Short mmCIF file of C-alpha atoms in Angstrom, two decimals:
data_model
loop_
_atom_site.label_atom_id
_atom_site.label_comp_id
_atom_site.label_asym_id
_atom_site.label_seq_id
_atom_site.Cartn_x
_atom_site.Cartn_y
_atom_site.Cartn_z
CA MET K 1002 95.60 106.42 69.78
CA ALA K 1003 96.54 103.63 72.16
CA SER K 1004 93.87 101.14 73.06
CA THR K 1005 93.98 98.28 75.56
CA LYS K 1006 92.21 95.15 76.55
CA GLY K 1007 89.65 94.92 73.88
CA THR K 1008 88.59 92.23 71.44
CA LYS K 1009 88.87 93.31 67.83
CA LYS K 1010 87.16 91.14 65.27
CA ALA K 1011 90.31 90.64 63.14
CA GLY K 1012 94.06 90.55 63.84
CA LYS K 1013 96.99 90.27 61.54
CA SER K 1014 100.49 89.67 62.97
CA ARG K 1015 102.66 88.68 65.90
CA PHE K 1016 105.86 89.87 67.61
CA PHE K 1017 107.98 88.50 70.30
CA THR K 1018 111.31 89.57 71.88
CA ASN K 1019 114.70 88.23 73.03
CA ILE K 1020 117.34 89.05 75.64
CA GLU K 1021 119.30 91.34 73.30
CA SER K 1022 116.33 93.51 72.54
CA THR K 1023 115.38 93.91 76.20
CA THR K 1024 118.94 95.04 77.08
CA LEU K 1025 119.02 97.53 74.28
CA ALA K 1026 115.63 98.89 75.26
CA LEU K 1027 116.99 100.24 78.53
CA GLY K 1028 119.02 102.89 76.70
CA ASN K 1029 122.56 103.56 75.51
CA SER K 1030 125.54 105.43 76.89
CA ARG K 1031 124.17 108.81 75.76
CA ASP K 1032 121.18 108.30 78.07
CA GLY K 1033 123.34 108.21 81.17
CA PRO K 1034 123.56 105.51 83.83
CA VAL K 1035 120.55 103.26 84.33
CA PRO K 1036 118.86 103.96 87.70
CA ALA K 1037 119.39 101.19 90.25
CA ALA K 1038 115.67 100.52 90.40
CA CYS K 1039 115.65 99.85 86.65
CA GLU K 1040 118.62 97.42 86.49
CA PRO K 1041 117.51 94.16 84.83
CA ASN K 1042 116.70 91.59 87.45
CA ASP K 1043 115.38 88.22 86.37
CA GLU K 1044 113.95 87.59 89.83
CA ALA K 1045 111.85 90.78 89.72
CA TRP K 1046 110.88 90.91 86.01
CA THR K 1047 110.10 88.13 83.48
CA ARG K 1048 110.86 88.63 79.79
CA LEU K 1049 108.08 88.06 77.34
CA GLY K 1050 108.27 84.96 75.17
CA LYS K 1051 106.38 83.94 72.10
CA PRO K 1052 102.74 85.00 72.37
CA ARG K 1053 100.06 82.40 72.67
CA ALA K 1054 97.05 82.25 70.30
CA GLY K 1055 94.62 84.92 71.24
CA ASP K 1056 97.19 87.14 72.95
CA TRP K 1057 97.46 90.77 72.05
CA LEU K 1058 100.88 90.34 70.56
CA ALA K 1059 99.70 87.38 68.51
CA GLU K 1060 97.15 89.68 66.80
CA LYS K 1061 98.50 93.21 66.85
CA ASP K 1062 101.55 94.95 65.26
CA GLU K 1063 103.71 96.39 68.05
CA SER K 1064 107.22 97.68 67.37
CA GLY K 1065 108.08 98.56 70.96
CA GLN K 1066 109.66 101.66 72.38
CA THR K 1067 113.16 101.87 73.83
CA PHE K 1068 114.10 104.36 76.52
CA SER K 1069 116.32 106.25 74.05
CA SER K 1070 113.38 106.65 71.67
CA TYR K 1071 111.11 107.76 74.48
CA ARG K 1072 113.59 110.38 75.74
CA ARG K 1073 114.03 111.83 72.19
CA THR K 1074 110.29 111.90 71.58
CA MET K 1075 109.30 113.54 74.85
CA GLY K 1076 112.04 116.15 74.74
CA ASP K 1077 111.59 119.03 77.18
CA TYR K 1078 108.12 120.10 76.25
CA ARG K 1079 105.96 116.91 76.38
CA VAL K 1080 106.86 116.06 79.98
CA PRO K 1081 105.06 117.57 83.06
CA GLY K 1082 106.49 120.89 84.20
CA LYS K 1083 106.01 123.78 86.58
CA HIS K 1084 102.61 124.83 85.27
CA ASN K 1085 101.06 121.43 84.28
CA ALA K 1086 101.73 118.85 86.99
CA THR K 1087 98.08 117.83 87.61
CA ILE K 1088 96.20 114.66 86.57
CA LEU K 1089 92.43 115.14 86.38
CA LEU K 1090 90.02 112.29 86.94
CA VAL K 1091 86.61 112.85 85.41
CA PRO K 1092 83.61 110.67 86.52
CA LEU K 1093 81.34 109.91 83.59
CA GLY K 1094 77.67 109.14 84.23
CA ALA K 1095 75.67 109.29 87.43
CA SER K 1096 76.55 105.81 88.70
CA PHE K 1097 79.39 106.90 90.98
CA LYS K 1098 76.96 108.88 93.19
CA ARG K 1099 75.32 105.52 93.92
CA CYS K 1100 78.56 103.59 94.17
CA PRO K 1101 81.41 105.89 95.23
CA ARG K 1102 83.46 103.26 97.27
CA PHE K 1103 86.27 102.91 94.76
CA LEU K 1104 86.95 106.53 94.03
CA PRO K 1105 89.18 107.52 97.04
CA PHE K 1106 91.46 104.60 96.27
CA LEU K 1107 91.79 105.66 92.57
CA VAL K 1108 92.92 109.11 93.66
CA ASP K 1109 95.30 107.83 96.33
CA TYR K 1110 96.90 105.20 94.03
CA ALA K 1111 97.34 107.66 91.15
CA ARG K 1112 99.05 110.00 93.59
CA ALA K 1113 101.44 107.23 94.77
CA PHE K 1114 102.09 105.75 91.36
CA PHE K 1115 102.79 109.12 89.63
CA THR K 1116 104.70 110.53 92.50
CA GLY K 1117 105.01 114.32 92.60
CA MET K 1118 101.93 114.87 90.46
CA GLU K 1119 98.82 116.56 91.80
CA ILE K 1120 95.64 114.44 91.44
CA GLU K 1121 92.25 116.09 91.14
CA LEU K 1122 88.73 114.60 90.94
CA LEU K 1123 86.54 116.97 88.84
CA ASP K 1124 84.96 119.71 90.95
CA THR K 1125 85.88 118.00 94.25
CA GLU K 1126 87.81 119.60 97.09
CA VAL K 1127 91.02 117.94 98.09
CA GLY K 1128 90.39 115.40 100.82
CA SER K 1129 86.65 115.12 100.08
CA THR K 1130 85.02 111.71 99.95
CA SER K 1131 82.27 112.75 97.54
CA ALA K 1132 81.95 111.29 94.02
CA GLY K 1133 82.79 114.68 92.47
CA LYS K 1134 80.91 116.17 89.59
CA GLN K 1135 79.33 113.66 87.19
CA LEU K 1136 79.23 114.40 83.47
CA SER K 1137 75.91 113.32 81.92
CA LEU K 1138 75.93 110.61 79.18
CA LYS K 1139 72.55 111.74 77.77
CA ARG K 1140 74.01 112.94 74.45
CA VAL K 1141 76.62 110.21 74.13
CA SER K 1142 76.05 107.76 71.26
CA SER K 1143 75.42 104.21 72.44
CA ARG K 1144 74.39 100.71 71.36
CA GLU K 1145 73.50 97.60 73.32
CA ASN K 1146 76.22 95.14 74.36
CA GLU K 1147 75.78 91.39 74.40
CA PHE K 1148 73.65 91.59 77.54
CA GLY K 1149 71.32 94.29 76.30
CA ALA K 1150 72.88 96.95 78.49
CA PRO K 1151 73.93 100.38 77.09
CA GLN K 1152 77.46 100.54 75.69
CA TYR K 1153 78.84 103.99 75.06
CA LEU K 1154 80.93 105.26 72.18
CA LEU K 1155 84.43 106.20 73.15
CA SER K 1156 84.94 109.23 70.86
CA ASP K 1157 81.90 110.95 72.43
CA LEU K 1158 83.17 110.18 75.90
CA MET K 1159 86.57 111.60 74.92
CA ASP K 1160 84.79 114.78 73.98
CA LEU K 1161 83.21 115.02 77.36
CA VAL K 1162 86.65 114.56 79.05
CA ARG K 1163 88.05 117.38 76.95
CA ARG K 1164 85.46 119.83 78.31
CA PRO K 1165 87.10 120.73 81.70
CA LYS K 1166 89.60 123.46 81.00
CA GLY K 1167 92.75 124.23 82.79
CA TYR K 1168 96.30 124.86 81.74
CA HIS K 1169 97.56 123.13 84.90
CA TYR K 1170 96.21 119.75 83.70
CA TYR K 1171 98.87 117.52 82.31
CA CYS K 1172 96.35 114.90 81.38
CA ARG K 1173 92.67 114.11 81.85
CA LEU K 1174 91.13 110.62 82.37
CA GLY K 1175 87.43 109.85 82.25
CA ILE K 1176 86.30 107.02 84.60
CA THR K 1177 82.93 105.21 84.18
CA LEU K 1178 81.03 102.15 85.44
CA GLU K 1179 79.48 101.84 81.98
CA ASP K 1180 80.63 99.46 79.14
CA ILE K 1181 82.45 101.24 76.29
CA TYR K 1182 83.46 100.60 72.68
CA PRO K 1183 85.69 102.51 70.19
CA GLY K 1184 83.86 101.67 66.95
CA GLU K 1185 81.64 99.22 65.16
CA ASP K 1186 84.58 96.88 64.41
CA TRP K 1187 85.21 96.36 68.08
CA ASN K 1188 83.24 94.40 70.72
CA TYR K 1189 84.61 96.51 73.64
CA VAL K 1190 87.65 98.04 75.21
CA PHE K 1191 88.55 98.46 78.85
CA GLY K 1192 90.22 101.82 78.09
CA GLN K 1193 91.80 104.08 75.53
CA ALA K 1194 94.09 107.15 75.51
CA ASP K 1195 94.82 109.79 72.96
CA VAL K 1196 98.54 110.22 73.47
CA MET K 1197 98.92 113.52 71.66
CA GLU K 1198 96.07 115.30 73.51
CA ARG K 1199 96.68 113.41 76.77
CA VAL K 1200 93.01 112.55 77.14
CA GLY K 1201 91.72 109.06 78.02
CA VAL K 1202 88.77 107.02 79.23
CA PHE K 1203 88.61 103.76 81.14
CA SER K 1204 85.67 101.55 82.22
CA PHE K 1205 85.20 99.50 85.38
CA ALA K 1206 82.41 97.51 83.70
CA ARG K 1207 84.13 94.40 82.36
CA HIS K 1208 86.41 94.07 85.33
CA SER K 1209 83.35 93.28 87.45
CA PRO K 1210 83.26 89.57 88.52
CA LEU K 1211 79.54 89.58 87.65
CA PHE K 1212 79.72 91.33 84.27
CA TYR K 1213 79.50 88.13 82.27
CA ASP K 1214 76.52 87.08 84.36
CA GLY K 1215 74.70 90.13 82.86
CA VAL K 1216 74.87 92.14 86.05
CA HIS K 1217 75.58 95.92 85.57
CA ALA K 1218 78.46 97.36 87.54
CA THR K 1219 76.23 99.58 89.65
CA GLU K 1220 74.17 96.60 90.67
CA ALA K 1221 77.32 94.62 91.54
CA LEU K 1222 78.50 97.53 93.75
CA ASP K 1223 75.21 98.46 95.31
CA PRO K 1224 75.77 98.51 99.09
CA GLU K 1225 72.15 97.46 99.72
CA THR K 1226 72.11 94.31 97.63
CA ARG K 1227 75.56 93.11 98.61
CA LEU K 1228 75.90 90.91 95.52
CA LEU K 1229 79.74 90.81 95.93
CA SER K 1230 81.79 90.09 98.96
CA ASP K 1231 84.34 92.68 100.11
CA ALA K 1232 87.18 90.37 98.98
CA ARG K 1233 85.73 90.13 95.39
CA GLN K 1234 85.25 93.89 95.31
CA ALA K 1235 88.92 94.29 96.32
CA LYS K 1236 90.03 92.13 93.42
CA TRP K 1237 87.83 94.17 91.11
CA LEU K 1238 89.35 97.39 92.42
CA ARG K 1239 92.83 96.01 91.83
CA ASN K 1240 92.05 95.41 88.17
CA CYS K 1241 90.59 98.88 87.86
CA LEU K 1242 93.78 100.45 89.39
CA HIS K 1243 95.75 98.46 86.80
CA THR K 1244 93.73 99.84 83.90
CA MET K 1245 93.79 103.40 85.23
CA THR K 1246 97.59 103.47 85.61
CA HIS K 1247 98.04 101.78 82.28
CA GLU K 1248 95.98 104.46 80.54
CA ILE K 1249 97.70 107.33 82.34
CA GLY K 1250 100.96 105.71 81.41
CA HIS K 1251 100.05 106.03 77.74
CA MET K 1252 99.33 109.73 78.33
CA PHE K 1253 102.89 110.05 79.67
CA GLY K 1254 103.94 108.95 76.15
CA ILE K 1255 104.75 105.32 77.12
CA ARG K 1256 103.75 102.90 74.42
CA HIS K 1257 102.79 99.20 74.82
CA CYS K 1258 105.63 97.10 76.19
CA ILE K 1259 106.88 94.08 74.22
CA TYR K 1260 109.94 93.31 76.36
CA TYR K 1261 108.75 92.12 79.75
CA HIS K 1262 105.63 91.14 81.65
CA CYS K 1263 104.62 94.70 82.39
CA LEU K 1264 101.73 97.05 83.32
CA LEU K 1265 102.01 98.52 79.86
CA ASN K 1266 101.55 95.29 77.92
CA GLY K 1267 98.69 95.31 75.49
CA SER K 1268 96.08 92.78 76.48
CA ASN K 1269 93.15 90.94 74.98
CA GLY K 1270 91.58 90.28 78.38
CA PRO K 1271 92.08 88.26 81.54
CA HIS K 1272 93.28 85.22 79.56
CA ASP K 1273 96.19 87.05 77.90
CA SER K 1274 99.55 85.57 78.95
CA ALA K 1275 101.24 88.98 79.23
CA GLY K 1276 100.67 91.61 81.90
CA SER K 1277 101.73 92.68 85.40
CA THR K 1278 100.62 95.04 88.19
CA PHE K 1279 103.99 96.85 87.91
CA MET K 1280 106.03 98.54 85.25
CA CYS K 1281 109.02 96.65 83.86
CA PRO K 1282 112.53 98.19 84.11
CA VAL K 1283 112.25 99.78 80.67
CA ASP K 1284 108.97 101.56 81.32
CA LEU K 1285 109.83 102.44 84.89
CA ARG K 1286 112.92 104.27 83.63
CA LYS K 1287 110.65 106.18 81.22
CA LEU K 1288 108.24 107.19 84.03
CA LEU K 1289 110.99 108.18 86.41
CA HIS K 1290 112.48 110.35 83.65
CA ALA K 1291 109.13 112.09 83.03
CA LEU K 1292 108.46 112.64 86.70
CA SER K 1293 111.93 114.19 87.32
CA THR K 1294 110.59 117.41 85.69
CA VAL K 1295 107.71 117.79 88.17
CA PRO K 1296 108.45 120.71 90.61
CA ARG K 1297 107.96 118.56 93.75
CA ASN K 1298 110.76 116.26 92.53
CA LYS K 1299 113.18 119.10 92.12
CA GLY K 1300 114.67 118.04 88.86
CA GLU K 1301 115.65 114.60 90.08
CA HIS K 1302 114.30 111.10 89.58
CA PRO K 1303 111.83 110.38 92.37
CA CYS K 1304 113.02 107.74 94.85
CA ALA K 1305 111.69 104.50 93.46
CA LEU K 1306 111.69 102.87 96.92
CA GLU K 1307 109.55 105.69 98.40
CA ARG K 1308 107.23 105.37 95.45
CA TYR K 1309 106.74 101.66 96.03
CA ARG K 1310 106.20 102.28 99.76
CA ALA K 1311 103.43 104.80 98.96
CA MET K 1312 101.84 102.33 96.52
CA LEU K 1313 101.96 99.67 99.21
CA GLN K 1314 100.25 101.96 101.72
CA VAL K 1315 97.33 102.25 99.33
CA TRP K 1316 97.15 98.47 98.87
CA ARG K 1317 97.15 98.12 102.72
CA ALA K 1318 94.32 100.68 102.95
CA VAL K 1319 92.40 98.63 100.39
CA LEU K 1320 92.88 95.51 102.56
CA ARG K 1321 91.72 97.38 105.64
CA GLU K 1322 88.60 98.63 103.88
CA PHE K 1323 87.71 95.43 102.07
CA GLY K 1324 89.33 92.78 104.28
CA GLY K 1325 91.50 89.83 103.23
CA GLY K 1326 90.45 86.81 101.26
CA GLU K 1327 90.71 86.31 97.47
CA GLY K 1328 93.33 88.51 95.92
CA ALA K 1329 94.63 89.86 99.25
CA GLY K 1330 97.98 88.14 99.03
CA GLU K 1331 98.56 89.44 95.48
CA CYS K 1332 97.81 93.00 96.64
CA GLU K 1333 100.27 92.65 99.57
#
Protein backbone atom coordinates (compact mmCIF):
# COMPACT_ATOMS: atom_id res chain seq x y z
CA MET A 1 0.00 0.00 0.00
CA ALA A 2 1.03 3.59 -0.57
CA SER A 3 0.10 6.15 2.04
CA THR A 4 0.49 9.90 1.99
CA LYS A 5 0.48 12.93 4.18
CA GLY A 6 0.28 11.36 7.58
CA THR A 7 2.32 11.54 10.74
CA LYS A 8 3.76 8.23 11.86
CA LYS A 9 5.08 8.03 15.38
CA ALA A 10 8.50 6.77 14.29
CA GLY A 11 10.70 7.13 11.22
CA LYS A 12 13.99 5.57 10.27
CA SER A 13 15.89 6.81 7.22
CA ARG A 14 16.41 9.46 4.57
CA PHE A 15 17.00 9.65 0.84
CA PHE A 16 17.83 12.47 -1.50
CA THR A 17 18.66 12.65 -5.19
CA ASN A 18 21.05 14.26 -7.70
CA ILE A 19 21.11 15.38 -11.35
CA GLU A 20 22.31 12.01 -12.65
CA SER A 21 19.47 10.06 -11.03
CA THR A 22 16.80 12.43 -12.34
CA THR A 23 18.13 12.08 -15.89
CA LEU A 24 18.22 8.28 -15.70
CA ALA A 25 14.72 8.22 -14.22
CA LEU A 26 13.22 9.52 -17.49
CA GLY A 27 14.07 6.26 -19.25
CA ASN A 28 16.61 4.79 -21.62
CA SER A 29 16.90 4.25 -25.37
CA ARG A 30 14.69 1.15 -25.26
CA ASP A 31 11.82 3.28 -23.96
CA GLY A 32 11.73 5.41 -27.10
CA PRO A 33 12.03 9.19 -27.36
CA VAL A 34 11.00 11.29 -24.38
CA PRO A 35 7.78 13.24 -25.16
CA ALA A 36 8.40 16.96 -25.57
CA ALA A 37 6.20 17.73 -22.55
CA CYS A 38 8.47 15.57 -20.39
CA GLU A 39 11.83 17.01 -21.42
CA PRO A 40 13.73 18.22 -18.32
CA ASN A 41 13.28 21.95 -17.88
CA ASP A 42 14.83 23.63 -14.87
CA GLU A 43 12.42 26.56 -15.21
CA ALA A 44 9.34 24.32 -15.02
CA TRP A 45 10.50 21.69 -12.51
CA THR A 46 12.76 21.88 -9.49
CA ARG A 47 14.88 18.92 -8.41
CA LEU A 48 14.60 17.77 -4.83
CA GLY A 49 17.52 18.43 -2.54
CA LYS A 50 18.38 17.02 0.84
CA PRO A 51 15.21 16.66 2.93
CA ARG A 52 14.72 18.82 5.99
CA ALA A 53 14.06 17.44 9.46
CA GLY A 54 10.43 16.32 9.62
CA ASP A 55 10.07 15.85 5.85
CA TRP A 56 8.66 12.60 4.48
CA LEU A 57 11.99 11.69 2.85
CA ALA A 58 13.83 12.35 6.10
CA GLU A 59 11.78 9.65 7.82
CA LYS A 60 10.71 7.11 5.17
CA ASP A 61 12.55 4.63 2.96
CA GLU A 62 11.79 5.52 -0.66
CA SER A 63 13.76 3.94 -3.51
CA GLY A 64 12.03 5.81 -6.32
CA GLN A 65 10.64 4.51 -9.61
CA THR A 66 12.14 5.19 -13.02
CA PHE A 67 10.04 5.31 -16.17
CA SER A 68 11.74 2.13 -17.42
CA SER A 69 10.78 0.31 -14.23
CA TYR A 70 7.21 1.61 -14.45
CA ARG A 71 6.83 0.50 -18.06
CA ARG A 72 8.08 -3.01 -17.28
CA THR A 73 5.89 -3.32 -14.19
CA MET A 74 2.68 -2.14 -15.85
CA GLY A 75 3.12 -4.19 -19.03
CA ASP A 76 -0.02 -4.47 -21.17
CA TYR A 77 -2.42 -5.77 -18.54
CA ARG A 78 -2.19 -3.28 -15.64
CA VAL A 79 -2.95 -0.15 -17.66
CA PRO A 80 -6.49 0.99 -18.56
CA GLY A 81 -7.99 -0.61 -21.64
CA LYS A 82 -11.07 -0.95 -23.80
CA HIS A 83 -13.24 -2.43 -21.06
CA ASN A 84 -11.93 -0.69 -17.91
CA ALA A 85 -11.44 3.01 -18.59
CA THR A 86 -13.60 4.39 -15.74
CA ILE A 87 -12.58 5.98 -12.44
CA LEU A 88 -15.29 5.65 -9.77
CA LEU A 89 -15.58 8.24 -6.96
CA VAL A 90 -17.40 6.88 -3.89
CA PRO A 91 -18.75 9.36 -1.27
CA LEU A 92 -18.36 7.93 2.25
CA GLY A 93 -20.69 9.10 5.02
CA ALA A 94 -23.73 11.35 4.85
CA SER A 95 -21.92 14.69 5.08
CA PHE A 96 -21.75 15.38 1.32
CA LYS A 97 -25.56 15.66 1.22
CA ARG A 98 -25.19 18.63 3.55
CA CYS A 99 -22.11 20.06 1.84
CA PRO A 100 -22.00 19.02 -1.86
CA ARG A 101 -20.25 22.15 -3.16
CA PHE A 102 -16.86 20.54 -3.87
CA LEU A 103 -18.10 17.42 -5.64
CA PRO A 104 -18.62 18.74 -9.23
CA PHE A 105 -15.09 20.13 -9.23
CA LEU A 106 -13.63 16.79 -8.11
CA VAL A 107 -15.34 15.05 -11.03
CA ASP A 108 -14.36 17.70 -13.59
CA TYR A 109 -10.75 17.91 -12.44
CA ALA A 110 -10.31 14.12 -12.45
CA ARG A 111 -11.70 14.07 -16.00
CA ALA A 112 -9.22 16.75 -17.11
CA PHE A 113 -6.22 15.35 -15.24
CA PHE A 114 -6.72 11.73 -16.37
CA THR A 115 -7.67 12.70 -19.88
CA GLY A 116 -9.59 10.08 -21.83
CA MET A 117 -10.86 8.29 -18.71
CA GLU A 118 -14.55 8.22 -17.81
CA ILE A 119 -15.32 9.60 -14.33
CA GLU A 120 -18.35 8.38 -12.37
CA LEU A 121 -19.77 9.46 -9.03
CA LEU A 122 -21.41 6.45 -7.36
CA ASP A 123 -25.03 6.06 -8.49
CA THR A 124 -25.18 9.51 -10.05
CA GLU A 125 -26.24 10.32 -13.60
CA VAL A 126 -23.64 12.02 -15.79
CA GLY A 127 -24.09 15.79 -15.51
CA SER A 128 -26.02 15.61 -12.24
CA THR A 129 -25.15 18.06 -9.47
CA SER A 130 -26.32 15.74 -6.67
CA ALA A 131 -23.99 14.30 -4.06
CA GLY A 132 -24.53 10.77 -5.36
CA LYS A 133 -25.12 7.75 -3.19
CA GLN A 134 -23.56 7.97 0.27
CA LEU A 135 -22.20 4.79 1.86
CA SER A 136 -22.98 4.61 5.59
CA LEU A 137 -20.16 4.63 8.17
CA LYS A 138 -22.25 3.02 10.91
CA ARG A 139 -20.29 -0.26 10.87
CA VAL A 140 -16.86 1.30 10.33
CA SER A 141 -14.45 1.05 13.28
CA SER A 142 -13.53 4.41 14.75
CA ARG A 143 -11.76 6.19 17.58
CA GLU A 144 -11.59 9.80 18.70
CA ASN A 145 -9.01 12.17 17.22
CA GLU A 146 -7.24 14.88 19.22
CA PHE A 147 -10.37 17.08 19.12
CA GLY A 148 -12.77 14.38 20.29
CA ALA A 149 -14.31 13.93 16.84
CA PRO A 150 -14.75 10.48 15.22
CA GLN A 151 -11.78 9.22 13.23
CA TYR A 152 -12.47 6.23 10.96
CA LEU A 153 -10.31 3.18 10.30
CA LEU A 154 -8.98 3.08 6.77
CA SER A 155 -9.16 -0.69 6.23
CA ASP A 156 -12.92 -0.65 6.95
CA LEU A 157 -13.39 2.29 4.59
CA MET A 158 -11.45 0.40 1.91
CA ASP A 159 -13.90 -2.48 2.31
CA LEU A 160 -16.78 -0.08 1.65
CA VAL A 161 -15.11 1.23 -1.50
CA ARG A 162 -14.63 -2.35 -2.75
CA ARG A 163 -18.40 -3.01 -2.65
CA PRO A 164 -19.48 -1.30 -5.89
CA LYS A 165 -19.02 -3.90 -8.62
CA GLY A 166 -18.25 -3.27 -12.24
CA TYR A 167 -15.66 -4.64 -14.64
CA HIS A 168 -15.49 -1.25 -16.33
CA TYR A 169 -13.91 0.36 -13.26
CA TYR A 170 -10.19 0.79 -13.58
CA CYS A 171 -9.98 2.13 -10.03
CA ARG A 172 -12.25 3.23 -7.19
CA LEU A 173 -11.60 6.11 -4.78
CA GLY A 174 -13.58 6.78 -1.60
CA ILE A 175 -13.95 10.45 -0.64
CA THR A 176 -14.99 11.64 2.82
CA LEU A 177 -15.25 14.72 5.01
CA GLU A 178 -14.35 12.59 8.02
CA ASP A 179 -10.90 12.23 9.61
CA ILE A 180 -9.18 8.89 8.90
CA TYR A 181 -6.31 6.77 10.23
CA PRO A 182 -4.65 3.54 8.96
CA GLY A 183 -3.74 1.94 12.31
CA GLU A 184 -2.95 2.53 15.95
CA ASP A 185 0.66 3.52 15.20
CA TRP A 186 -0.51 6.46 13.09
CA ASN A 187 -2.05 9.77 14.12
CA TYR A 188 -3.79 10.24 10.75
CA VAL A 189 -3.40 10.15 6.98
CA PHE A 190 -4.87 12.35 4.29
CA GLY A 191 -5.25 9.37 1.98
CA GLN A 192 -4.11 5.89 1.06
CA ALA A 193 -4.28 3.65 -1.99
CA ASP A 194 -3.98 -0.10 -2.48
CA VAL A 195 -1.98 -0.19 -5.71
CA MET A 196 -2.63 -3.84 -6.53
CA GLU A 197 -6.42 -3.67 -6.10
CA ARG A 198 -6.59 -0.07 -7.34
CA VAL A 199 -8.78 0.98 -4.42
CA GLY A 200 -8.18 4.09 -2.35
CA VAL A 201 -9.64 6.58 0.14
CA PHE A 202 -8.92 10.25 0.79
CA SER A 203 -10.20 12.68 3.38
CA PHE A 204 -11.01 16.38 3.11
CA ALA A 205 -10.91 16.78 6.88
CA ARG A 206 -7.36 17.95 7.68
CA HIS A 207 -7.17 20.15 4.61
CA SER A 208 -9.81 22.37 6.22
CA PRO A 209 -8.43 25.74 7.39
CA LEU A 210 -10.46 25.27 10.59
CA PHE A 211 -9.59 21.66 11.36
CA TYR A 212 -6.94 22.53 13.95
CA ASP A 213 -9.42 24.86 15.63
CA GLY A 214 -11.54 21.79 16.35
CA VAL A 215 -14.19 22.58 13.71
CA HIS A 216 -15.53 19.58 11.78
CA ALA A 217 -15.39 19.80 7.98
CA THR A 218 -19.18 19.76 7.64
CA GLU A 219 -19.43 22.74 9.98
CA ALA A 220 -16.70 24.57 8.08
CA LEU A 221 -18.57 24.03 4.77
CA ASP A 222 -22.08 24.64 6.09
CA PRO A 223 -23.65 27.23 3.74
CA GLU A 224 -25.82 28.58 6.54
CA THR A 225 -23.08 29.36 9.08
CA ARG A 226 -20.55 30.68 6.52
CA LEU A 227 -17.55 30.07 8.77
CA LEU A 228 -15.20 30.24 5.78
CA SER A 229 -14.98 32.83 3.04
CA ASP A 230 -15.25 31.65 -0.55
CA ALA A 231 -11.54 32.33 -1.05
CA ARG A 232 -10.57 30.07 1.88
CA GLN A 233 -12.91 27.37 0.59
CA ALA A 234 -11.21 27.62 -2.82
CA LYS A 235 -7.80 27.07 -1.23
CA TRP A 236 -9.20 24.09 0.69
CA LEU A 237 -10.62 22.65 -2.55
CA ARG A 238 -7.25 23.07 -4.25
CA ASN A 239 -5.59 20.94 -1.57
CA CYS A 240 -8.34 18.32 -1.90
CA LEU A 241 -7.82 18.14 -5.67
CA HIS A 242 -4.10 17.66 -4.99
CA THR A 243 -4.73 14.70 -2.66
CA MET A 244 -7.34 13.15 -4.97
CA THR A 245 -5.06 13.15 -8.02
CA HIS A 246 -2.13 11.94 -5.89
CA GLU A 247 -4.08 8.90 -4.72
CA ILE A 248 -5.44 8.10 -8.17
CA GLY A 249 -1.88 8.45 -9.47
CA HIS A 250 -0.86 5.68 -7.08
CA MET A 251 -3.65 3.49 -8.46
CA PHE A 252 -2.14 4.03 -11.90
CA GLY A 253 0.95 2.31 -10.48
CA ILE A 254 2.99 5.49 -9.93
CA ARG A 255 5.04 5.38 -6.75
CA HIS A 256 6.22 8.29 -4.62
CA CYS A 257 8.57 10.60 -6.48
CA ILE A 258 12.07 11.26 -5.11
CA TYR A 259 13.44 13.22 -8.07
CA TYR A 260 11.58 16.53 -8.35
CA HIS A 261 9.06 18.67 -6.52
CA CYS A 262 6.06 16.73 -7.72
CA LEU A 263 2.40 15.91 -7.09
CA LEU A 264 3.53 12.36 -6.26
CA ASN A 265 5.99 13.34 -3.50
CA GLY A 266 5.26 11.74 -0.16
CA SER A 267 4.44 14.38 2.41
CA ASN A 268 4.26 14.74 6.17
CA GLY A 269 1.85 17.66 5.92
CA PRO A 270 1.74 21.32 4.87
CA HIS A 271 5.21 22.07 6.31
CA ASP A 272 6.97 19.42 4.17
CA SER A 273 9.49 21.04 1.83
CA ALA A 274 8.54 18.74 -1.11
CA GLY A 275 5.37 18.77 -3.20
CA SER A 276 3.74 20.44 -6.20
CA THR A 277 0.31 20.80 -7.82
CA PHE A 278 1.68 19.16 -10.99
CA MET A 279 3.48 15.97 -11.94
CA CYS A 280 7.20 16.16 -12.62
CA PRO A 281 8.53 15.07 -16.07
CA VAL A 282 9.25 11.53 -14.83
CA ASP A 283 5.76 10.91 -13.49
CA LEU A 284 4.05 12.79 -16.32
CA ARG A 285 5.71 10.42 -18.77
CA LYS A 286 4.36 7.47 -16.77
CA LEU A 287 0.84 8.88 -16.80
CA LEU A 288 0.88 9.71 -20.53
CA HIS A 289 2.10 6.18 -21.20
CA ALA A 290 -0.75 4.65 -19.17
CA LEU A 291 -3.39 6.90 -20.74
CA SER A 292 -2.23 6.04 -24.27
CA THR A 293 -4.07 2.71 -23.93
CA VAL A 294 -7.46 4.36 -23.21
CA PRO A 295 -9.77 3.94 -26.25
CA ARG A 296 -10.52 7.68 -26.45
CA ASN A 297 -6.81 8.36 -26.91
CA LYS A 298 -6.56 5.89 -29.82
CA GLY A 299 -3.31 4.27 -28.80
CA GLU A 300 -1.38 7.53 -28.62
CA HIS A 301 -0.11 9.72 -25.80
CA PRO A 302 -2.80 12.33 -25.08
CA CYS A 303 -1.80 15.86 -25.98
CA ALA A 304 -0.18 17.30 -22.86
CA LEU A 305 -1.06 20.87 -23.90
CA GLU A 306 -4.76 20.03 -24.29
CA ARG A 307 -4.66 18.25 -20.92
CA TYR A 308 -3.22 21.33 -19.21
CA ARG A 309 -5.82 23.53 -20.92
CA ALA A 310 -8.61 21.30 -19.59
CA MET A 311 -7.13 21.47 -16.08
CA LEU A 312 -6.91 25.27 -16.36
CA GLN A 313 -10.59 25.45 -17.35
CA VAL A 314 -11.50 23.69 -14.11
CA TRP A 315 -9.34 26.07 -12.07
CA ARG A 316 -11.05 29.01 -13.78
CA ALA A 317 -14.44 27.49 -12.96
CA VAL A 318 -13.31 27.26 -9.33
CA LEU A 319 -12.38 30.94 -9.37
CA ARG A 320 -15.75 31.87 -10.91
CA GLU A 321 -17.60 29.88 -8.25
CA PHE A 322 -15.52 30.95 -5.25
CA GLY A 323 -14.12 34.28 -6.39
CA GLY A 324 -10.52 35.50 -6.17
CA GLY A 325 -8.54 36.29 -3.07
CA GLU A 326 -6.19 34.01 -1.17
CA GLY A 327 -4.86 31.19 -3.33
CA ALA A 328 -6.43 32.53 -6.54
CA GLY A 329 -3.12 33.45 -8.15
CA GLU A 330 -1.67 30.00 -7.42
CA CYS A 331 -4.69 28.33 -9.02
CA GLU A 332 -4.39 30.49 -12.14
